[in-house]
Coordinates of C-alpha atoms and ligand atoms in Angstrom, one line a residue:
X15 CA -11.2 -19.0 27.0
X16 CA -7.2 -18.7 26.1
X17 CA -5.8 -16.2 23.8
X18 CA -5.3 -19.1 21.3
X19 CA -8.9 -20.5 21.7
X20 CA -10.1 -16.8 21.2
X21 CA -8.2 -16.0 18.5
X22 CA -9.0 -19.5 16.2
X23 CA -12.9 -18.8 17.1
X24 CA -12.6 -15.5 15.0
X25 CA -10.7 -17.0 12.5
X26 CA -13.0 -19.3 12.0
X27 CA -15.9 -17.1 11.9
X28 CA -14.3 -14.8 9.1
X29 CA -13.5 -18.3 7.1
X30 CA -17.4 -18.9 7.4
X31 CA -18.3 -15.3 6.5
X32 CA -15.8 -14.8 3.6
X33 CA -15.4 -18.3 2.1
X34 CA -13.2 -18.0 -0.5
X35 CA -11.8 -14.9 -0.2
X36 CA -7.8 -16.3 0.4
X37 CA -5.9 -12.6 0.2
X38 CA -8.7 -11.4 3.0
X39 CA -8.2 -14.5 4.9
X40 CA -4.5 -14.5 4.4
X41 CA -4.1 -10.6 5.5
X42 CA -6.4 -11.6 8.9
X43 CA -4.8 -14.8 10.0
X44 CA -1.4 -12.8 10.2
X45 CA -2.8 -10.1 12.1
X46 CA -4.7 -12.5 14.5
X47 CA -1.3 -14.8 15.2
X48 CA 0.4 -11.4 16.0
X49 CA -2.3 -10.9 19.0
X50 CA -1.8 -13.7 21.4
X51 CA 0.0 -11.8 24.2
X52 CA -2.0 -8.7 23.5
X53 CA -5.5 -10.5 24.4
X54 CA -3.8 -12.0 27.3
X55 CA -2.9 -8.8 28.7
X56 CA -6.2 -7.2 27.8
X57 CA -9.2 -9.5 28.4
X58 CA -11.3 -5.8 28.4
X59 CA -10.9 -6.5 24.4
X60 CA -12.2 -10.0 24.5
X61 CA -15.2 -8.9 26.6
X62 CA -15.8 -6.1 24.3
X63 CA -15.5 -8.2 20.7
X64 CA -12.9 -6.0 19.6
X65 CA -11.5 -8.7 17.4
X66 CA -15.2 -9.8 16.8
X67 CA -16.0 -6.2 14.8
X68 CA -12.2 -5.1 13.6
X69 CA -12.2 -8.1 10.9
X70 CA -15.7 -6.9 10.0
X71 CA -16.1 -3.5 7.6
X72 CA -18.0 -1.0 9.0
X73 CA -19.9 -0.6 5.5
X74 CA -19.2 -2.3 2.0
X75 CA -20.1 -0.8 -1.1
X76 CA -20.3 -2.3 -4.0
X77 CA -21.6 -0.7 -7.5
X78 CA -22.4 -1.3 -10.8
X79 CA -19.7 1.3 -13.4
X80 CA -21.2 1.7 -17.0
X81 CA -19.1 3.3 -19.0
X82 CA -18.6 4.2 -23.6
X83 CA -15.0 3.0 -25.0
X84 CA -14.0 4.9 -28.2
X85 CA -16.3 2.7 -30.6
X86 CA -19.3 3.9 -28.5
X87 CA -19.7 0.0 -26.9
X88 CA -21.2 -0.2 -23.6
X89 CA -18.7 -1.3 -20.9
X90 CA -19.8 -2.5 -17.5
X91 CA -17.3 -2.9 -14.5
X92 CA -17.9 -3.3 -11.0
X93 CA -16.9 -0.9 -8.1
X94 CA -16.2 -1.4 -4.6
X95 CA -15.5 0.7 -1.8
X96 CA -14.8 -0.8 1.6
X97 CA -15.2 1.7 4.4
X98 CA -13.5 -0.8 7.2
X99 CA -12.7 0.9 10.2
X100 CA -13.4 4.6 11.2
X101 CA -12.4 4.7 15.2
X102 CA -9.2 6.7 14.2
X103 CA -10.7 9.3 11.8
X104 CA -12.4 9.4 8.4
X105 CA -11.6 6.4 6.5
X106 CA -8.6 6.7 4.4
X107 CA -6.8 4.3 1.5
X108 CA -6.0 4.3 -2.4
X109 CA -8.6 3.4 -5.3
X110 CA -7.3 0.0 -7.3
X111 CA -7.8 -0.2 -11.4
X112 CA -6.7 -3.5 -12.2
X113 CA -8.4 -6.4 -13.8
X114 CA -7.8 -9.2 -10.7
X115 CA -9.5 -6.6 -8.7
X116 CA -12.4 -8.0 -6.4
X117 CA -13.8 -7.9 -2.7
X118 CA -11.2 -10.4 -1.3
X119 CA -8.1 -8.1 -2.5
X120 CA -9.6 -5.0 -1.6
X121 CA -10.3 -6.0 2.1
X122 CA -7.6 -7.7 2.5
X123 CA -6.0 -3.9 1.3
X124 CA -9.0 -1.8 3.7
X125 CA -8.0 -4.3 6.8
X126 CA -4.5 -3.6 6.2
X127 CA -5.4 0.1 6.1
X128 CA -6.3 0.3 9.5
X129 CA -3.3 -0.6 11.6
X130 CA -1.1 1.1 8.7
X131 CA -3.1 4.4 9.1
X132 CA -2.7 3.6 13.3
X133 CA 0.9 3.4 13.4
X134 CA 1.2 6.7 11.4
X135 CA -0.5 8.5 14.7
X136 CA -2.5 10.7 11.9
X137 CA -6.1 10.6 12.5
X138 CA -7.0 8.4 9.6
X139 CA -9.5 5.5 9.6
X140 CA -9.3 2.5 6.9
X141 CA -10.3 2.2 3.7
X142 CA -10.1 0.9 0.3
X143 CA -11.6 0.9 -2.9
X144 CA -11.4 0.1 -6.8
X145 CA -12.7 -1.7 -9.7
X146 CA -11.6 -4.4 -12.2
X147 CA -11.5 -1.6 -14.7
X148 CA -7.8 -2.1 -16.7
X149 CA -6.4 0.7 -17.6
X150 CA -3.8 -1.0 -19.7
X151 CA -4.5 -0.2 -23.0
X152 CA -7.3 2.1 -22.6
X153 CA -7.3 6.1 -24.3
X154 CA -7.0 8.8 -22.0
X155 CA -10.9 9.3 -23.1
X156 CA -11.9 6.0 -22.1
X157 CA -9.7 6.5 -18.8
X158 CA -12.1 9.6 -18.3
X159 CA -15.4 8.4 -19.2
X160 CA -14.7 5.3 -16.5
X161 CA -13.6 7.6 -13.7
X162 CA -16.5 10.2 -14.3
X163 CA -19.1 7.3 -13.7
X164 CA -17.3 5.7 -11.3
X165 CA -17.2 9.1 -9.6
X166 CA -20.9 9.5 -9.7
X167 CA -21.7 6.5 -7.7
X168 CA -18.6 7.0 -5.4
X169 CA -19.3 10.9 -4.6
X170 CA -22.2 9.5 -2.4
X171 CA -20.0 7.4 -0.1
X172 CA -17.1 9.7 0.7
X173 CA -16.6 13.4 2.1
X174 CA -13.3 15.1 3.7
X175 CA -15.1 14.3 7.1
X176 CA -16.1 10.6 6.3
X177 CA -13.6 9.1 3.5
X178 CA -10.6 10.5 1.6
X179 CA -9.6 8.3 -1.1
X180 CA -6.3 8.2 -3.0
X181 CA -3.9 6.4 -5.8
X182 CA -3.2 2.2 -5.7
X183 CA -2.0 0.3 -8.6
X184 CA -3.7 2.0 -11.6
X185 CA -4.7 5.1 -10.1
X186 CA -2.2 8.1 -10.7
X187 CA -2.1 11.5 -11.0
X188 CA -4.1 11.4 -14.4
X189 CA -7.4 9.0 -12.6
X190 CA -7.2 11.4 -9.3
X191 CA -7.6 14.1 -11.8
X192 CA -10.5 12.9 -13.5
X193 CA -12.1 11.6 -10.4
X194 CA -11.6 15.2 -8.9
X195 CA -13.0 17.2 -11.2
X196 CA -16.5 15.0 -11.5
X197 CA -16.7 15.2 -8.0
X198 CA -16.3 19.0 -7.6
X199 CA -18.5 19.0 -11.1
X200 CA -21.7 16.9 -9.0
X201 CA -21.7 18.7 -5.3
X202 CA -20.2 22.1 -6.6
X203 CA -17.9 21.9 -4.0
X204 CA -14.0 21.9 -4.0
X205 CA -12.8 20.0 -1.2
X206 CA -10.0 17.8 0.2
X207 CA -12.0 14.6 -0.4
X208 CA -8.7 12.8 -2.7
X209 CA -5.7 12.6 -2.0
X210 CA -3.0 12.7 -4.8
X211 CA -3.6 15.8 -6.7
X212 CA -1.4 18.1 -8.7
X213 CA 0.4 20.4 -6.8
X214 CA -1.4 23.8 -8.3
X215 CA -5.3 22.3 -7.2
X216 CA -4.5 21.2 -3.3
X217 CA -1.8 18.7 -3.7
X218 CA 1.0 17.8 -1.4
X219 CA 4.5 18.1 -2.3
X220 CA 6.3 14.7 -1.7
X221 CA 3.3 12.8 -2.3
X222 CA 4.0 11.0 -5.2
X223 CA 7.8 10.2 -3.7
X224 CA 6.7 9.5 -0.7
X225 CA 6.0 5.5 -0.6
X226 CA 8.9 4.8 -2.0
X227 CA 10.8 7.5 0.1
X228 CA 9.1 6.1 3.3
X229 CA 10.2 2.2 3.0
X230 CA 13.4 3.0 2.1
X231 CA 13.7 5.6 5.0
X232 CA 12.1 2.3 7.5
X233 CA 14.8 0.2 6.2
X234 CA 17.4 3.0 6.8
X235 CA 16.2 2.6 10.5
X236 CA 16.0 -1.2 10.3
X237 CA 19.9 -1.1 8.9
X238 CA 20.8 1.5 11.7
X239 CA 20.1 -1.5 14.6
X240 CA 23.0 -3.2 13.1
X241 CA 25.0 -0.5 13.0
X242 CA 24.8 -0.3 9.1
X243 CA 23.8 1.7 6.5
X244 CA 23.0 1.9 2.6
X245 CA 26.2 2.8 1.5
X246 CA 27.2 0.5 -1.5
X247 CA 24.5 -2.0 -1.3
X248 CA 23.4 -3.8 -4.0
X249 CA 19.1 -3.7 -4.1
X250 CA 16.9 -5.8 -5.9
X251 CA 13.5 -3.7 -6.7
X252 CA 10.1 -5.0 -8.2
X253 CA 7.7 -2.9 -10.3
X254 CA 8.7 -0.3 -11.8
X255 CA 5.4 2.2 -11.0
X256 CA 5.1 5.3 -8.7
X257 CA 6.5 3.2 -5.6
X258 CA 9.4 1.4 -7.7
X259 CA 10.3 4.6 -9.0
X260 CA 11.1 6.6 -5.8
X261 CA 11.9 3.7 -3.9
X262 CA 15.0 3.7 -6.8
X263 CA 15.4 7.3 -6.6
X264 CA 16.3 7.5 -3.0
X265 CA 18.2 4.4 -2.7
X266 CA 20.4 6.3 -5.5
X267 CA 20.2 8.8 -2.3
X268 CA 21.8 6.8 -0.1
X269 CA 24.4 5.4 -2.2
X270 CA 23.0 1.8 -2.7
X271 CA 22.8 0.3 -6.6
X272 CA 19.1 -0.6 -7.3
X273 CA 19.8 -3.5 -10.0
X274 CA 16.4 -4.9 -10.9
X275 CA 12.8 -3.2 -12.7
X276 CA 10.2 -5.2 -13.7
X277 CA 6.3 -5.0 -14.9
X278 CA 3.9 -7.6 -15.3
X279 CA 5.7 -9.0 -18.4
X280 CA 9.0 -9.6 -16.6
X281 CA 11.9 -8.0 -15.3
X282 CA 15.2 -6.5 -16.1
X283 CA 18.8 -6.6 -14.7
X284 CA 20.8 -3.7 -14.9
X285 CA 24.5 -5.2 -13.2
X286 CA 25.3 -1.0 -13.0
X287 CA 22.4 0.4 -11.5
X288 CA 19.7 2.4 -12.5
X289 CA 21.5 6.1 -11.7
X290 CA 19.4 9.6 -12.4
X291 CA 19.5 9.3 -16.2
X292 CA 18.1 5.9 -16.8
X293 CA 15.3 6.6 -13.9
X294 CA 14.1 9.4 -15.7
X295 CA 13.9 6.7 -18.9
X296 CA 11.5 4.9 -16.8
X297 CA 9.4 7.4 -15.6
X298 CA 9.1 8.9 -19.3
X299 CA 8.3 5.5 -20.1
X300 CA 5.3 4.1 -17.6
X301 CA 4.1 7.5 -16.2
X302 CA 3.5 9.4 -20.1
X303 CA 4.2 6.5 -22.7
X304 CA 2.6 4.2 -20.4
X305 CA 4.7 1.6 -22.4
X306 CA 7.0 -2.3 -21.1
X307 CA 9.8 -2.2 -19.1
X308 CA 11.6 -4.5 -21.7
X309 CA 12.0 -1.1 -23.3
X310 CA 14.5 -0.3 -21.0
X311 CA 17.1 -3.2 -21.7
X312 CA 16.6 -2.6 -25.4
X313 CA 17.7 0.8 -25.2
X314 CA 20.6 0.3 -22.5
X315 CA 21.8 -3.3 -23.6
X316 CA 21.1 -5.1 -20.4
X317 CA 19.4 -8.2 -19.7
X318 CA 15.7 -9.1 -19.8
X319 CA 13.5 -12.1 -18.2
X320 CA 10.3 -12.5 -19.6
X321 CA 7.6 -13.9 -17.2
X322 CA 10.0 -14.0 -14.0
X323 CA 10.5 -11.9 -11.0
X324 CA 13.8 -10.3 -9.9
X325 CA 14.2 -12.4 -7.0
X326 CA 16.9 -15.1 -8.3
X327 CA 19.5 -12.0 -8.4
X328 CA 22.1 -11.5 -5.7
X329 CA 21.3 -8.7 -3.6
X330 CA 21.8 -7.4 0.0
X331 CA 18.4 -5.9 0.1
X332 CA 15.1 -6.6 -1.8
X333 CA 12.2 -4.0 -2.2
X334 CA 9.2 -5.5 -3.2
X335 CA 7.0 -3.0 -4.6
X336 CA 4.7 -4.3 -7.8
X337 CA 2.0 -6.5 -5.8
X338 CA 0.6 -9.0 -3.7
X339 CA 2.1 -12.3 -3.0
X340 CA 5.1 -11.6 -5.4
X341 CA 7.4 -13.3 -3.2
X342 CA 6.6 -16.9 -2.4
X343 CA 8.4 -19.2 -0.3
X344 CA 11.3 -20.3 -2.9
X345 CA 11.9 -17.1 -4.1
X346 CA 12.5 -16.1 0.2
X347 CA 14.9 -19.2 0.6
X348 CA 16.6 -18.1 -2.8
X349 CA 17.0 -14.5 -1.6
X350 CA 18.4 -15.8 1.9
X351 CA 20.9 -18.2 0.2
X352 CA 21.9 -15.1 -1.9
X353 CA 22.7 -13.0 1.2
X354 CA 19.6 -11.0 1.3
X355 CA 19.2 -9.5 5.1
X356 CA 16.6 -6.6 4.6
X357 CA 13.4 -6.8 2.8
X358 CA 11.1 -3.6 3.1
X359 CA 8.0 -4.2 1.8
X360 CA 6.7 -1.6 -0.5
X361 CA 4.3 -3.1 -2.2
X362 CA 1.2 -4.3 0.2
X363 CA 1.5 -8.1 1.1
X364 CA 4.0 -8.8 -1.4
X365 CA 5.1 -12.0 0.7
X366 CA 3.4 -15.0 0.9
X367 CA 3.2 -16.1 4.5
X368 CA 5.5 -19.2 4.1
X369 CA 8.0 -16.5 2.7
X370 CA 7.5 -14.7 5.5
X371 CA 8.3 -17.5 7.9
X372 CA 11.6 -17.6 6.0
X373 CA 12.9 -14.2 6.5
X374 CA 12.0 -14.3 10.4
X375 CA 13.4 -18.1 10.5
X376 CA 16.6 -16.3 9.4
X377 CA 16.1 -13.3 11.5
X378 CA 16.8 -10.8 8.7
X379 CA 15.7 -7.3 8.6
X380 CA 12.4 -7.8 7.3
X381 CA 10.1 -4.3 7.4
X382 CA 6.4 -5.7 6.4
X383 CA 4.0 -3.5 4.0
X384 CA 1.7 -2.3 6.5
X385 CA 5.1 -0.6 8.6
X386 CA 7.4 0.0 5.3
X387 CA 5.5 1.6 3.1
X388 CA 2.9 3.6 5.6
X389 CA 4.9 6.9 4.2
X390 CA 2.5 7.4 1.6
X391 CA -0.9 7.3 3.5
X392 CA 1.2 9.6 6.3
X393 CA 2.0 12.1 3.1
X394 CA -1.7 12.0 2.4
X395 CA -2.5 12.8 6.0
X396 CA -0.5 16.0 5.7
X397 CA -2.6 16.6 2.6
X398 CA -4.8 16.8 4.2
X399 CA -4.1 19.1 6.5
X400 CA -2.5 21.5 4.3
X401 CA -6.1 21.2 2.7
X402 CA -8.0 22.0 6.4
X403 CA -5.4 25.3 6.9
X404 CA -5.6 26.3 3.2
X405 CA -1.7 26.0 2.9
X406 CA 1.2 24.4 1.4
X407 CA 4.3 23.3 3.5
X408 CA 7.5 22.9 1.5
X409 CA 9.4 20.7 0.2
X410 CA 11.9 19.9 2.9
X411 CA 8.9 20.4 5.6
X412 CA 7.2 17.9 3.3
X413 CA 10.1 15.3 3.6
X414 CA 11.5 15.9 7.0
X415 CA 7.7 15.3 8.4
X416 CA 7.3 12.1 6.0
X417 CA 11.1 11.2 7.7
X418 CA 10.0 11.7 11.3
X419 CA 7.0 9.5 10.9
X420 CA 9.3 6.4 9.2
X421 CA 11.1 7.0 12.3
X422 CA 8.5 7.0 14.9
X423 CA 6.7 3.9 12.8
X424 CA 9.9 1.9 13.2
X425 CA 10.2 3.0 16.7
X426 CA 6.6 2.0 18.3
X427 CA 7.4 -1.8 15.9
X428 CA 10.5 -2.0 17.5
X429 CA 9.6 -1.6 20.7
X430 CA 6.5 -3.4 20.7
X431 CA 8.0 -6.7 19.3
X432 CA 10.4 -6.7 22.9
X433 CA 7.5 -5.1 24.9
X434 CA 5.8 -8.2 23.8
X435 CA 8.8 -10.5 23.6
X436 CA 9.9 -10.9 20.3
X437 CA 12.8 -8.6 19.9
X438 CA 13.1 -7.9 16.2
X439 CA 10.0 -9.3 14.6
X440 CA 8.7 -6.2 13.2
X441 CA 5.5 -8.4 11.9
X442 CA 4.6 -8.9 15.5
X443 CA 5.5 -5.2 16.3
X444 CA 3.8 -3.6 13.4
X445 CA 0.9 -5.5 14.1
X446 CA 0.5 -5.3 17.7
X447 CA 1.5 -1.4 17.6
X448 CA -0.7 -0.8 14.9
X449 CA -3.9 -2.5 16.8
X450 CA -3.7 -1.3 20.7
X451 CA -4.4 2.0 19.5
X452 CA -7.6 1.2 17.3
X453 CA -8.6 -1.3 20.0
X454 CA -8.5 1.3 22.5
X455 CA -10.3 3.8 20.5
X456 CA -12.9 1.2 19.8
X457 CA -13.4 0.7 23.5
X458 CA -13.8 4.3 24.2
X459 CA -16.6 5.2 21.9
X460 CA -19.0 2.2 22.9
X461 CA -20.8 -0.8 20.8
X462 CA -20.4 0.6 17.0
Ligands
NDP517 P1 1.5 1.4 -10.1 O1 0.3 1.1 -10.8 O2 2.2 2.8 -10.2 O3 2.7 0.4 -10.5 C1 2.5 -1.0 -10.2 C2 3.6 -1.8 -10.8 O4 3.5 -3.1 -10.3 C3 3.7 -1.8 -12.3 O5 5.0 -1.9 -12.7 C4 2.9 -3.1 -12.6 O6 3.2 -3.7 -13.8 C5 3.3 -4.0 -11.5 N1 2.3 -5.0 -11.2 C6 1.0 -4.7 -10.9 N2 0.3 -5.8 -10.7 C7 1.2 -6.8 -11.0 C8 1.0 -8.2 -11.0 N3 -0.1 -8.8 -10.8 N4 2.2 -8.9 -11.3 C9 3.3 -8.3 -11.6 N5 3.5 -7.0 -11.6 C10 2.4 -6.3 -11.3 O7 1.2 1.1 -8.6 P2 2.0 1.6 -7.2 O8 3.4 1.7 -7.5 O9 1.3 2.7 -6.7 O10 1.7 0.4 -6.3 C11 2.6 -0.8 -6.1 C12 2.4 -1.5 -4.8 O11 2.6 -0.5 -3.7 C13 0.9 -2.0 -4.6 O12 1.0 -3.2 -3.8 C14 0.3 -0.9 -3.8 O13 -0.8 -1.4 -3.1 C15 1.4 -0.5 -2.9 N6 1.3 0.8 -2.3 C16 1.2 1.9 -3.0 C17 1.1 3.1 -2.4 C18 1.0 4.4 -3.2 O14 1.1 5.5 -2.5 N7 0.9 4.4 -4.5 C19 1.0 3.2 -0.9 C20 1.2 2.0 -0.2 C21 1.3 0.8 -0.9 P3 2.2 -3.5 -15.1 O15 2.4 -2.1 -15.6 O16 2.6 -4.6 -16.0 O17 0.8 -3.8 -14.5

C-alpha cells in the first residue's frame, strides 16, 4: 500500500471511531497530510502501526465534578483528562476551564501535545485535560470548591513520574493553586506534579511569560530567514490573557507596535500601541479584576468592535493567541491583502485549515501553534527539573534556556520541511520533526 492509501485508511478509521468530533478530526488530518514522504521513507512505521496507535490515547479519563456555588446549589460538571502519548516521558499539557470544553477539543489539544512536547527535545509525553467548568463569573470560593473536587478525582490519574499537568484557557496561577494544595492535602505529599505555581512553592521563573515570549522569539527566527527583524512592525494580537499579554510585552521588546486586544466580547484598536503603561492596565484588568477588554478603550479613548476579531486591521504580523479556529479563511485572505507576512501562532489551532492553505499559498511566514508557542510546555519542562534538583535557575538562565529551545524548534522545522522538500512550510516541518522522534521511540519500546 502507498503512503497516500496508508495515510486515508487511518483517517478513516479515526472518522469511524470519533464521529463527530471536528477539532480532533481537524488536528489529525493536518498531521497525517504532513506524513506522506515520511512513511515512504520509513515502511518500519507502517509495519509497526505507528500511525495506527499515535491517533489513539493511551488512556481517557473522563469524570463526573460535583461541586456547592455560594447559595449552597449542587453543581455538576464533567472532567476529562486525556493521557495520549507517553513514549517521550510522563504525559505533559495544561488543564482547560471553559464552557465549550468537551472530548473532541481536548484531544485535538492532547494530540497536539505530543509532537509540541517532541520538538522541545524535553522528555515530556502528551497530555491534556479540563472541564466545561466557566470560570467567568464565578467567586474565588466557588473557583476553589470546583478545583478541590476536581482535584480529588484527578489526584488518581497523575504523579511527577506519570502526568504533570499545567494552565490552558481558564486555568491560572489562582486554579494551579487550588488544585495544588488539594493534591498535597489527599497524598500528603509535596511534589512537582503541576506546573504553573508561584514562585515561593516550586515555581519557575519565566513561566507565566514564557508562551508569549516563545512565539514571538520563533517568529524572531522566522523574520531572521529574510533577513528582517521586529523593528517598527506593526502587530495585530488576539486575546488579551496570559499568552496575549507577554506575547505584547516582548514585541514592546523588540520594537514592534502591538495594535489590537480582544476577549470574547470583541476587540480593541489601539492605532499607538499598547507600550508598558497601558499593558499593565490589562493585566490589572483580566488577571485580578478579571473584568472586559472594552474597558481598556473606555479609559484610553480608542476604538472598540463588539463581536469581531482583530483581523480586518492592517498589520505586518498577526499573533493569534485567544483560541481555536479564530482565524478562518476570509479573515487569512484579508490579512494577506493587508500585507500580513508572519503569523505565529500562539494560541493552539487558531487557523482554520482553509486559512492555513492561504498563508502557505502566499508563502508567508507562517509559524503553526504546535512550533510557535511550544515555549510554554519547554518552561514547564524546566520546572520541572528545578523541581527534580530542588533548585531555582534565574531569571536570565530561565529566558536564555526558553530562547535556545525557540531556536532549536525553529531549526529542526526548518530543516525538516527541505529535508523533506518543502523549503519553508513550517506546517510540514513542525509536523514531520515533531513525529520521527515519537515514532522512533514507539518502535523502540515494542507493541504498547
Ligand atoms: P487565558 O484564559 O489566559 O486567556 C484566553 C483569552 O482568549 C481571553 O482573552 C479569552 O477571552 C479569549 N478567548 C477564550 N476563548 C475564546 C473564544 N472562544 N472566542 C474568543 N476569545 C476567546 O488563556 P491563555 O492565554 O493561557 O491561552 C490562550 C491560547 O493559548 C489557547 O489557545 C491556549 O491553548 C494556548 N496556549 C496557552 C499556553 C499557556 O502556557 N497558557 C501554552 C500553549 C498554548 P474571555 O476572557 O472573554 O474568555
Amino acid at each position: 500500500m502507498g503512503a497516500n492509501n496508508t495515510i486515508n485508511a487511518v483517517y478513516e478509521q479515526v472518522c469511524k471511531r470519533n464521529a463527530g468530533e471536528t477539532e480532533f478530526l481537524q488536528a489529525v488530518k493536518e498531521v497525517l497530510d504532513s506524513l506522506g514522504p515520511v512513511i515512504d521513507k520509513h515502511p518500519e512505521y507502517v509495519e509497526a502501526k505507528i500511525l495506527d496507535r499515535i491517533v489513539e490515547p493511551e488512556r481517557q479519563n473522563i469524570f463526573r465534578v460535583p461541586w456547592q456555588d455560594d447559595k449552597g446549589r449542587f453543581q455538576i460538571n464533567r472532567g476529562f483528562r486525556f493521557e495520549f502519548n507517553s513514549a517521550l516521558g510522563p504525559y505533559k499539557g495544561g488543564l482547560r476551564l471553559h464552557p465549550t470544553v468537551n472530548a473532541s477539543i481536548l484531544k485535538f489539544l492532547g494530540f497536539e501535545q505530543v509532537f509540541k512536547n517532541s520538538l522541545t527535545t524535553l522528555p515530556m509525553g502528551g497530555g491534556k485535560g479540563g472541564s466545561d467548568f466557566d470560570p467567568k463569573g464565578k467567586s474565588d470560593n466557588e473557583v476553589m470548591r470546583f478545583c478541590q473536587s476536581f482535584m480529588t478525582e484527578l489526584c488518581r490519574h497523575i504523579g511527577p513520574d506519570t502526568d504533570v499537568p499545567a494552565g490552558d484557557i481558564g486555568v491560572g496561577g489562582r486554579e494551579i493553586g487550588f488544585l495544588f494544595g488539594q493534591y498535597k492535602r489527599i497524598r500528603n505529599e509535596f511534589t512537582g506534579i503541576l506546573t504553573g505555581k508561584a514562585l515561593n512553592w516550586g515555581g519557575s521563573l519565566i513561566r507565566p511569560e514564557a508562551t508569549g515570549y516563545g512565539a514571538v522569539y520563533f517568529a524572531e527566527e522566522m523574520l531572521k530567514t529574510r533577513k528582517d527583524s521586529f523593528k517598527g512592525k506593526i502587530c495585530t494580537v488576539s486575546g488579551s490573557g496570559n499568552v496575549a499579554q507577554y506575547t505584547i510585552e516582548k514585541l514592546n521588546a523588540l520594537g514592534a507596535k502591538a495594535v489590537t486586544l480582544s476577549d470574547s466580547s470583541g476587540f480593541i484598536h489601539d492605532p499607538d500601541g499598547v507600550d508598558a503603561e497601558k499593558l499593565a492596565f490589562v493585566m490589572e484588568l483580566k488577571n485580578i479584576k478579571r473584568g472586559r477588554i472594552k474597558e481598556y478603550a473606555d479609559k484610553y479613548g480608542v476604538e472598540y468592535v463588539a463581536g469581531k476579531t482583530p483581523w480586518g486591521v492592517k498589520c505586518d504580523c498577526a499573533l493569534p493567541s485567544a483560541t481555536q479556529n479564530e482565524i478562518n479563511e476570509d479573515d487569512a485572505k484579508t490579512l494577506l491583502k493587508n500585507g500580513c507576512f508572519v503569523v505565529s501562532e500562539g494560541a493552539n489551532m487558531p487557523s482554520t485549515p482553509e486559512a492555513i492553505e492561504q498563508y502557505l499559498g502566499a508563502k508567508i511566514l507562517y509559524g503553526p501553534g504546535k512550533a510557535a508557542n511550544a515555549g510554554g510546555v519547554a518552561t514547564s519542562g524546566l520546572e520541572m527539573s528545578q523541581n527534580s534538583m530542588r533548585l531555582s535557575w534565574s531569571c536570565e538562565e530561565v529566558d536564555e534556556k526558553l530562547h535556545d529551545i525557540m531556536i532549536s524548534i525553529h531549526k529542526q522545522c526548518f530543516d525538516a520541511a527541505k529535508e523533506y522538500g518543502d523549503p519553508g512550510n513550517y506546517v510540514m516541518g513542525a509536523n514531520i520533526a515533531g513525529f520521527v522522534k515519537v515514532a522512533d521511540a514507539m518502535l523502540d519500546q515494542g507493541l504498547v
